[in-house]
Coordinates of C-alpha atoms in Angstrom, one line a residue:
Chain C
M1 CA 0.0 -0.1 0.0
H2 CA 1.3 3.5 -0.9
T3 CA 1.7 5.7 2.1
V4 CA 2.8 9.3 2.7
D5 CA 5.1 10.6 5.4
L6 CA 3.9 13.3 7.5
K7 CA 4.2 14.6 10.9
L8 CA 1.6 14.2 13.8
V9 CA 1.6 17.4 16.1
T10 CA 0.5 16.9 19.6
V11 CA -0.3 19.8 21.8
I12 CA -1.2 19.1 25.4
T13 CA -2.8 22.4 27.0
E14 CA -4.9 24.0 29.5
R15 CA -8.5 23.9 28.5
L16 CA -8.8 27.5 28.8
L17 CA -6.6 28.2 25.8
K18 CA -8.4 25.7 23.4
D19 CA -9.5 28.4 21.1
R20 CA -6.2 30.1 20.9
V21 CA -4.3 26.8 20.0
L22 CA -6.8 26.0 17.5
D23 CA -6.4 29.4 15.9
D24 CA -2.6 28.9 15.8
L25 CA -2.9 25.6 14.2
R26 CA -5.4 26.9 11.6
K27 CA -3.2 30.0 11.0
C28 CA -0.1 27.7 10.4
G29 CA -1.8 25.5 7.7
A30 CA -3.3 22.6 9.7
K31 CA -6.4 21.3 7.8
G32 CA -7.9 19.4 10.6
F33 CA -7.3 18.3 14.2
T34 CA -8.6 15.8 16.9
I35 CA -9.1 16.9 20.6
S36 CA -9.5 14.6 23.4
N37 CA -9.3 15.1 27.2
A38 CA -6.1 14.6 29.2
T39 CA -5.0 14.9 32.8
G40 CA -1.6 15.0 34.1
E41 CA 1.3 17.0 36.0
G42 CA 4.1 18.9 34.9
S43 CA 7.1 20.7 35.7
R44 CA 5.3 23.9 36.5
G45 CA 3.4 22.0 39.2
V46 CA 0.6 24.9 39.1
R47 CA -3.0 23.6 38.5
A48 CA -4.4 27.0 37.7
S49 CA -8.1 26.6 38.2
E50 CA -10.1 23.8 39.6
W51 CA -13.2 24.4 37.3
E52 CA -11.3 24.7 34.0
G53 CA -12.1 21.1 33.7
Q54 CA -9.3 18.6 32.1
N55 CA -6.5 19.4 29.8
L56 CA -6.9 18.9 26.2
R57 CA -4.7 17.0 23.7
I58 CA -4.9 18.3 20.3
E59 CA -3.4 16.3 17.5
S60 CA -3.1 17.4 13.9
V61 CA -1.6 15.4 10.9
V62 CA 0.5 18.2 8.8
S63 CA 3.4 18.4 6.7
R64 CA 6.8 18.9 8.0
A65 CA 6.9 22.7 7.2
V66 CA 3.6 23.3 8.8
A67 CA 4.6 21.2 11.8
D68 CA 7.7 23.4 12.3
K69 CA 5.5 26.4 12.1
I70 CA 3.1 25.3 14.7
V71 CA 6.0 24.3 17.2
E72 CA 7.1 27.7 16.8
A73 CA 3.8 29.6 17.2
I74 CA 2.9 27.4 20.1
A75 CA 6.2 28.2 21.8
D76 CA 5.9 32.0 21.2
D77 CA 2.5 32.4 22.4
F78 CA 2.1 30.0 25.3
F79 CA 5.3 28.6 26.8
E80 CA 6.1 31.6 28.8
N81 CA 3.0 32.0 30.9
Y82 CA 0.9 28.7 30.4
A83 CA 1.2 24.9 30.9
V84 CA 1.4 23.7 27.2
I85 CA 3.9 21.2 25.5
V86 CA 4.0 20.4 22.0
F87 CA 5.8 17.5 20.4
L88 CA 6.1 15.7 16.8
H89 CA 5.7 12.1 15.7
D90 CA 6.4 10.7 12.3
V91 CA 3.3 9.2 10.8
Q92 CA 2.6 7.5 7.6
V93 CA -0.7 7.9 6.1
V94 CA -3.0 7.2 3.2
R95 CA -4.7 10.1 1.3
G96 CA -1.9 12.3 1.7
D97 CA -3.6 15.3 0.1
K98 CA -6.0 15.4 2.7
Y99 CA -3.8 16.9 5.3
V100 CA -1.8 19.3 3.2
Chain O
M1 CA -33.1 34.2 66.9
A2 CA -30.0 35.3 68.9
S3 CA -26.9 35.6 66.9
I4 CA -25.0 32.6 68.8
D5 CA -28.0 30.3 68.0
L6 CA -27.8 31.4 64.4
L7 CA -24.1 30.9 64.1
L8 CA -24.6 27.4 65.6
A9 CA -27.3 26.6 63.5
N10 CA -25.3 27.9 60.5
L11 CA -22.4 25.7 61.6
L12 CA -24.5 22.7 61.9
S13 CA -26.5 23.0 58.8
P14 CA -26.2 20.2 56.2
V15 CA -24.6 22.9 53.8
V16 CA -21.6 24.0 56.0
L17 CA -21.4 20.2 57.2
A18 CA -21.1 18.9 53.9
F19 CA -18.4 21.5 53.1
V20 CA -16.5 20.3 56.1
L21 CA -17.0 16.5 55.0
G22 CA -15.3 17.6 51.7
V23 CA -12.4 19.2 53.5
L24 CA -12.1 15.8 55.5
A25 CA -12.4 13.8 52.5
Q26 CA -9.5 15.6 50.9
L27 CA -7.3 15.5 54.0
V28 CA -7.6 11.7 54.4
K29 CA -6.9 11.3 50.6
S30 CA -10.2 9.7 50.0
D31 CA -10.8 8.6 46.3
L32 CA -14.0 10.6 46.3
E33 CA -14.0 12.6 43.3
F34 CA -16.9 14.4 41.7
P35 CA -17.0 13.8 38.0
P36 CA -16.7 17.2 36.2
P37 CA -20.0 16.7 34.5
L38 CA -21.8 16.4 38.0
Y39 CA -20.1 19.6 39.2
D40 CA -21.1 21.2 35.8
A41 CA -24.8 20.1 36.2
L42 CA -25.0 21.3 39.8
S43 CA -23.5 24.6 39.0
I44 CA -25.7 25.2 35.9
Y45 CA -28.8 24.2 38.0
L46 CA -27.8 26.4 40.9
L47 CA -27.1 29.5 38.8
F48 CA -30.0 29.2 36.6
A49 CA -32.4 28.6 39.7
I50 CA -31.2 31.6 41.3
G51 CA -31.8 33.8 38.2
L52 CA -35.4 32.4 37.8
K53 CA -36.2 33.0 41.4
G54 CA -34.8 36.5 41.3
G55 CA -36.4 37.3 38.1
A56 CA -39.8 36.0 39.3
E57 CA -39.3 38.4 42.4
L58 CA -38.3 41.1 40.2
S59 CA -41.5 41.0 38.2
V60 CA -43.5 42.1 41.2
T61 CA -41.1 44.8 42.3
P62 CA -41.3 48.4 41.5
I63 CA -38.3 49.6 39.7
A64 CA -37.9 52.5 42.2
E65 CA -37.2 49.9 44.9
F66 CA -34.6 48.2 43.0
L67 CA -32.4 51.1 41.6
G68 CA -31.2 52.1 44.9
P69 CA -29.6 48.9 45.8
A70 CA -28.6 48.3 42.2
A71 CA -26.7 51.5 42.2
L72 CA -25.0 50.7 45.5
T73 CA -23.9 47.3 44.4
L74 CA -22.4 49.0 41.2
L75 CA -20.6 51.5 43.4
L76 CA -19.2 48.9 45.8
G77 CA -18.3 46.8 42.7
V78 CA -16.0 49.4 41.6
V79 CA -14.6 50.5 45.0
T80 CA -13.9 47.1 46.4
P81 CA -11.3 46.1 43.8
I82 CA -9.6 49.4 44.5
T83 CA -9.4 49.1 48.1
A84 CA -8.0 45.5 47.9
Y85 CA -5.5 46.5 45.3
A86 CA -4.4 49.5 47.4
V87 CA -4.2 47.3 50.6
L88 CA -2.1 44.7 48.7
R89 CA 0.2 47.2 47.2
R90 CA 0.7 49.3 50.2
L91 CA 0.5 47.1 53.1
G92 CA 1.4 43.9 51.4
R93 CA 4.2 45.1 49.1
F94 CA 2.7 42.9 46.5
D95 CA 3.8 43.6 42.9
R96 CA 1.2 45.1 40.4
T97 CA 0.4 42.2 38.5
N98 CA -0.6 39.9 41.5
A99 CA -2.1 42.8 43.4
A100 CA -4.4 43.4 40.5
A101 CA -5.1 39.7 40.0
V102 CA -6.2 39.3 43.7
A103 CA -8.0 42.6 43.6
A104 CA -10.2 41.3 40.7
H105 CA -11.3 38.3 42.7
Y106 CA -12.1 40.3 46.0
G107 CA -14.1 43.1 44.2
S108 CA -16.1 40.1 42.3
V109 CA -18.6 37.9 44.0
S110 CA -18.9 34.3 44.8
A111 CA -22.4 32.9 43.7
V112 CA -22.1 30.0 46.1
T113 CA -21.5 32.5 49.1
F114 CA -24.6 34.5 47.9
I115 CA -26.5 31.5 48.0
A116 CA -25.5 30.4 51.4
S117 CA -26.1 33.8 52.9
T118 CA -29.6 33.9 51.5
A119 CA -30.3 30.5 53.1
F120 CA -28.9 31.8 56.1
A121 CA -31.3 34.8 56.1
E122 CA -34.2 32.8 55.4
R123 CA -33.3 30.6 58.5
A124 CA -33.2 33.7 60.6
G125 CA -36.7 34.8 59.4
V126 CA -35.4 37.8 57.6
A127 CA -35.5 36.6 53.9
A128 CA -33.5 39.0 51.6
E129 CA -35.3 41.1 48.9
G130 CA -36.2 38.9 45.9
F131 CA -34.3 40.9 43.5
M132 CA -30.8 40.0 45.0
P133 CA -29.9 37.8 42.1
A134 CA -29.8 40.7 39.8
L135 CA -27.5 42.3 42.3
V136 CA -25.1 39.4 41.9
A137 CA -25.0 39.8 38.3
I138 CA -24.1 43.5 38.6
L139 CA -21.4 42.9 41.1
E140 CA -19.6 40.1 39.3
V141 CA -18.4 42.0 36.3
P142 CA -17.3 45.5 37.2
A143 CA -14.8 44.5 39.7
I144 CA -12.9 42.5 37.4
V145 CA -12.9 45.1 34.6
V146 CA -11.6 47.6 37.2
A147 CA -8.9 45.5 38.4
L148 CA -7.9 44.7 34.9
M149 CA -7.9 48.2 34.1
I150 CA -5.7 49.2 36.8
A151 CA -3.2 46.4 35.7
H152 CA -3.5 47.8 32.1
V153 CA -2.8 51.4 32.9
R154 CA 0.0 50.4 35.2
G155 CA 1.5 48.5 32.1
S156 CA 1.5 45.2 33.5
A157 CA -1.3 43.4 31.7
A158 CA 0.3 40.9 29.3
G159 CA -2.8 39.4 27.9
S160 CA -5.8 41.0 26.3
W161 CA -8.3 42.5 28.8
K162 CA -11.0 42.8 26.0
T163 CA -10.8 39.1 25.4
A164 CA -11.0 38.5 29.1
L165 CA -13.9 40.8 29.3
R166 CA -15.8 38.9 26.5
E167 CA -15.0 35.9 28.1
I168 CA -16.6 37.0 31.4
M169 CA -19.7 38.5 29.8
A170 CA -20.4 35.2 27.9
G171 CA -19.3 33.1 30.7
R172 CA -21.7 30.7 32.3
S173 CA -22.5 32.5 35.7
I174 CA -23.5 35.7 33.8
V175 CA -25.5 33.9 31.0
L176 CA -27.2 31.7 33.5
M177 CA -28.0 34.3 36.1
L178 CA -28.9 37.1 33.9
G179 CA -30.8 34.8 31.5
G180 CA -32.7 33.2 34.3
L181 CA -33.5 36.6 35.6
V182 CA -35.0 37.8 32.1
I183 CA -37.0 34.5 31.9
G184 CA -38.3 34.7 35.6
A185 CA -39.3 38.2 35.1
V186 CA -41.0 37.7 31.7
A187 CA -42.8 34.5 32.9
G188 CA -43.7 36.1 36.4
K189 CA -44.6 34.3 39.5
S190 CA -47.5 32.5 37.8
G191 CA -45.5 31.3 34.8
M192 CA -42.9 30.1 37.2
E193 CA -45.2 27.9 39.0
P194 CA -45.0 24.8 36.7
V195 CA -41.3 24.7 37.0
A196 CA -41.1 25.6 40.6
P197 CA -41.0 22.2 42.1
F198 CA -37.8 21.4 40.2
F199 CA -35.9 24.6 40.6
V200 CA -37.2 25.4 44.1
E201 CA -37.7 22.3 45.9
G202 CA -34.5 20.5 45.0
F203 CA -32.4 23.5 45.2
K204 CA -31.1 23.2 49.0
G205 CA -30.3 19.5 48.2
A206 CA -28.2 20.6 45.3
L207 CA -26.4 23.2 47.1
T208 CA -25.5 20.7 49.8
L209 CA -24.1 18.3 47.3
F210 CA -22.3 21.1 45.5
L211 CA -20.7 22.3 49.0
L212 CA -19.4 18.8 49.2
E213 CA -17.3 19.2 46.2
M214 CA -16.4 23.0 47.2
G215 CA -15.0 21.3 50.5
M216 CA -12.5 19.3 48.6
A217 CA -11.7 22.0 46.3
A218 CA -10.9 24.5 49.2
A219 CA -8.8 21.8 51.0
S220 CA -6.6 21.0 47.9
R221 CA -5.6 24.7 48.3
L222 CA -4.7 24.2 51.9
R223 CA -1.3 23.1 51.2
D224 CA -0.5 26.2 49.4
L225 CA -1.3 28.2 52.5
K226 CA 2.7 28.3 53.5
Q227 CA 3.4 29.3 50.0
V228 CA 1.2 32.5 50.0
G229 CA 2.2 33.7 53.3
A230 CA 0.7 35.1 56.5
F231 CA -0.1 38.5 55.0
L232 CA -2.6 36.9 52.3
V233 CA -4.0 34.8 55.0
G234 CA -4.9 37.7 57.1
F235 CA -5.8 39.7 54.0
G236 CA -8.2 37.0 53.0
I237 CA -10.0 37.5 56.4
F238 CA -9.8 41.0 57.1
V239 CA -10.6 42.7 53.9
P240 CA -13.8 40.7 53.4
I241 CA -14.7 41.8 56.8
L242 CA -13.8 45.4 55.8
H243 CA -15.8 45.1 52.4
G244 CA -18.8 43.2 54.2
A245 CA -19.0 46.0 56.8
L246 CA -19.0 48.7 54.1
A247 CA -21.7 47.0 52.2
V248 CA -23.8 46.3 55.3
W249 CA -23.4 50.1 56.2
G250 CA -24.4 51.0 52.7
A251 CA -27.5 48.8 52.6
D252 CA -28.8 50.0 55.9
F253 CA -28.1 53.6 54.8
I254 CA -30.3 53.2 51.7
G255 CA -33.1 51.4 53.6
M256 CA -32.7 47.9 52.7
G257 CA -34.0 45.2 55.1
I258 CA -31.8 43.3 57.5
G259 CA -31.8 40.1 55.4
G260 CA -30.8 42.1 52.3
A261 CA -28.0 44.1 54.0
A262 CA -26.8 40.8 55.5
V263 CA -26.8 39.2 52.1
L264 CA -25.2 42.2 50.3
G265 CA -22.5 42.2 53.0
A266 CA -21.7 38.5 52.4
M267 CA -21.8 39.1 48.5
V268 CA -19.4 42.1 48.6
S269 CA -17.3 40.5 51.0
S270 CA -17.1 37.1 49.0
A271 CA -14.3 36.5 46.5
S272 CA -14.9 35.0 43.1
Y273 CA -13.2 31.7 42.2
I274 CA -14.5 31.0 39.0
A275 CA -15.3 33.9 36.7
A276 CA -12.2 36.0 38.1
P277 CA -9.6 33.2 37.8
A278 CA -10.5 32.5 34.2
A279 CA -10.6 36.3 33.4
V280 CA -7.2 36.8 35.2
R281 CA -5.3 33.8 33.7
I282 CA -6.0 35.4 30.2
A283 CA -5.5 39.1 30.9
L284 CA -2.8 38.6 33.6
P285 CA -1.0 35.3 32.7
K286 CA 2.1 36.5 34.7
A287 CA -0.1 36.6 37.9
S288 CA 0.4 33.5 40.1
P289 CA -2.9 31.3 40.4
T290 CA -1.5 30.0 43.7
L291 CA -1.9 33.5 45.4
Y292 CA -5.3 34.2 43.9
L293 CA -7.1 30.8 44.2
T294 CA -5.7 29.8 47.7
S295 CA -6.9 33.3 48.9
S296 CA -10.1 33.3 47.6
L297 CA -11.1 29.6 47.6
G298 CA -8.9 28.5 50.5
I299 CA -9.3 31.2 53.0
T300 CA -12.0 33.6 52.1
F301 CA -14.8 31.3 51.2
P302 CA -14.7 28.9 54.0
F303 CA -14.2 32.0 56.5
N304 CA -17.3 33.5 55.0
L305 CA -19.3 30.1 54.9
T306 CA -18.7 29.5 58.6
L307 CA -18.0 32.9 60.5
G308 CA -18.5 35.7 58.0
I309 CA -22.1 35.2 57.0
P310 CA -23.3 35.1 60.6
L311 CA -21.1 38.2 61.2
Y312 CA -22.5 40.3 58.5
Y313 CA -26.1 39.4 59.8
A314 CA -25.1 40.4 63.3
M315 CA -23.7 43.7 61.6
A316 CA -27.0 44.3 60.0
T317 CA -29.2 43.5 62.9
W318 CA -27.0 45.9 65.0
L319 CA -27.3 48.8 62.4
A320 CA -30.9 48.4 62.3
R321 CA -31.5 48.7 65.9

């Protein structure tokens, strides 16, 4: 089967930032995304609000170039003040043009 | 009823005891957890019910009776974040960002404290004016705006205050309370009758259950007490008393009843821990959530629930003499 190599960008973020993170994703060229709930702890150790609800895992399959843009945008916008992490995976997909 | 009897009745009420149970559950590290949807359902129910009830009362209240308290509430909503900010900066030597963040909380209102104080007033036989929920809505927003403006003007707001403002205005508390008010006012008392069993009968039970979760939330903040320092602990008790006294005096001055004065005192002394944290997190991201959440949820809320509300009632009774 013929597959295409792309990148999976995963952003784990406070729920409060959902709209802003999605805006960043779209602006950088992501064509879609999947959101799921997440809980956990991090180096910041600060749980900002009881009622924000669970954290979010936002995933998007994108090209290498878009992935780099996303990582930079997320880092610039959120790393300083919020509990957000972002990382990349290599993925192989069929229907490559669906994502780019 | 004598004040001491009321204080004891308050401390032994299911609402306060449920709160204590929540604190204990957290302290013994019980695996008791409120699923978020349950918490959401209860808060939606409580906020909406409060709005509906207030609206139905408002529909039979002459405008003139409402304007004075509304104006007073607005005034207090603008003044209290300023007093809180001043105390934090001058006496506490807090930096501007954190002072503004905490001030936003203490100028705003805790709907749950409001609800608990209305229940207390009813128990004391001096139910507050029916339109009080409208005052809660009036109190919630201006304080946050004022505090964010202080930070903005002083140049320390990193986030967008406009986004924060839009978030609060469209936030759950405002939509449900104001929406409920409008619906209740339009439907009137007779229109509300068919839904009264659901929103009125079940109310105190839902409140008790909700306070159980609040106890757990407040207790999870206790471990941060050392981090926030003695000043903020003192602040979390004395500034509410100051604000409460101011509100009770103002309410008495404009002729509100004892119940209304006590409830307004409780409202103005309370600190938000839902609307304000969300707004502050966006507009003042550099402010430390530990400071504002621990003080509002870990110190002021428990204080008001147990001792504050009876205190403001005692003040109101004393002034009315």
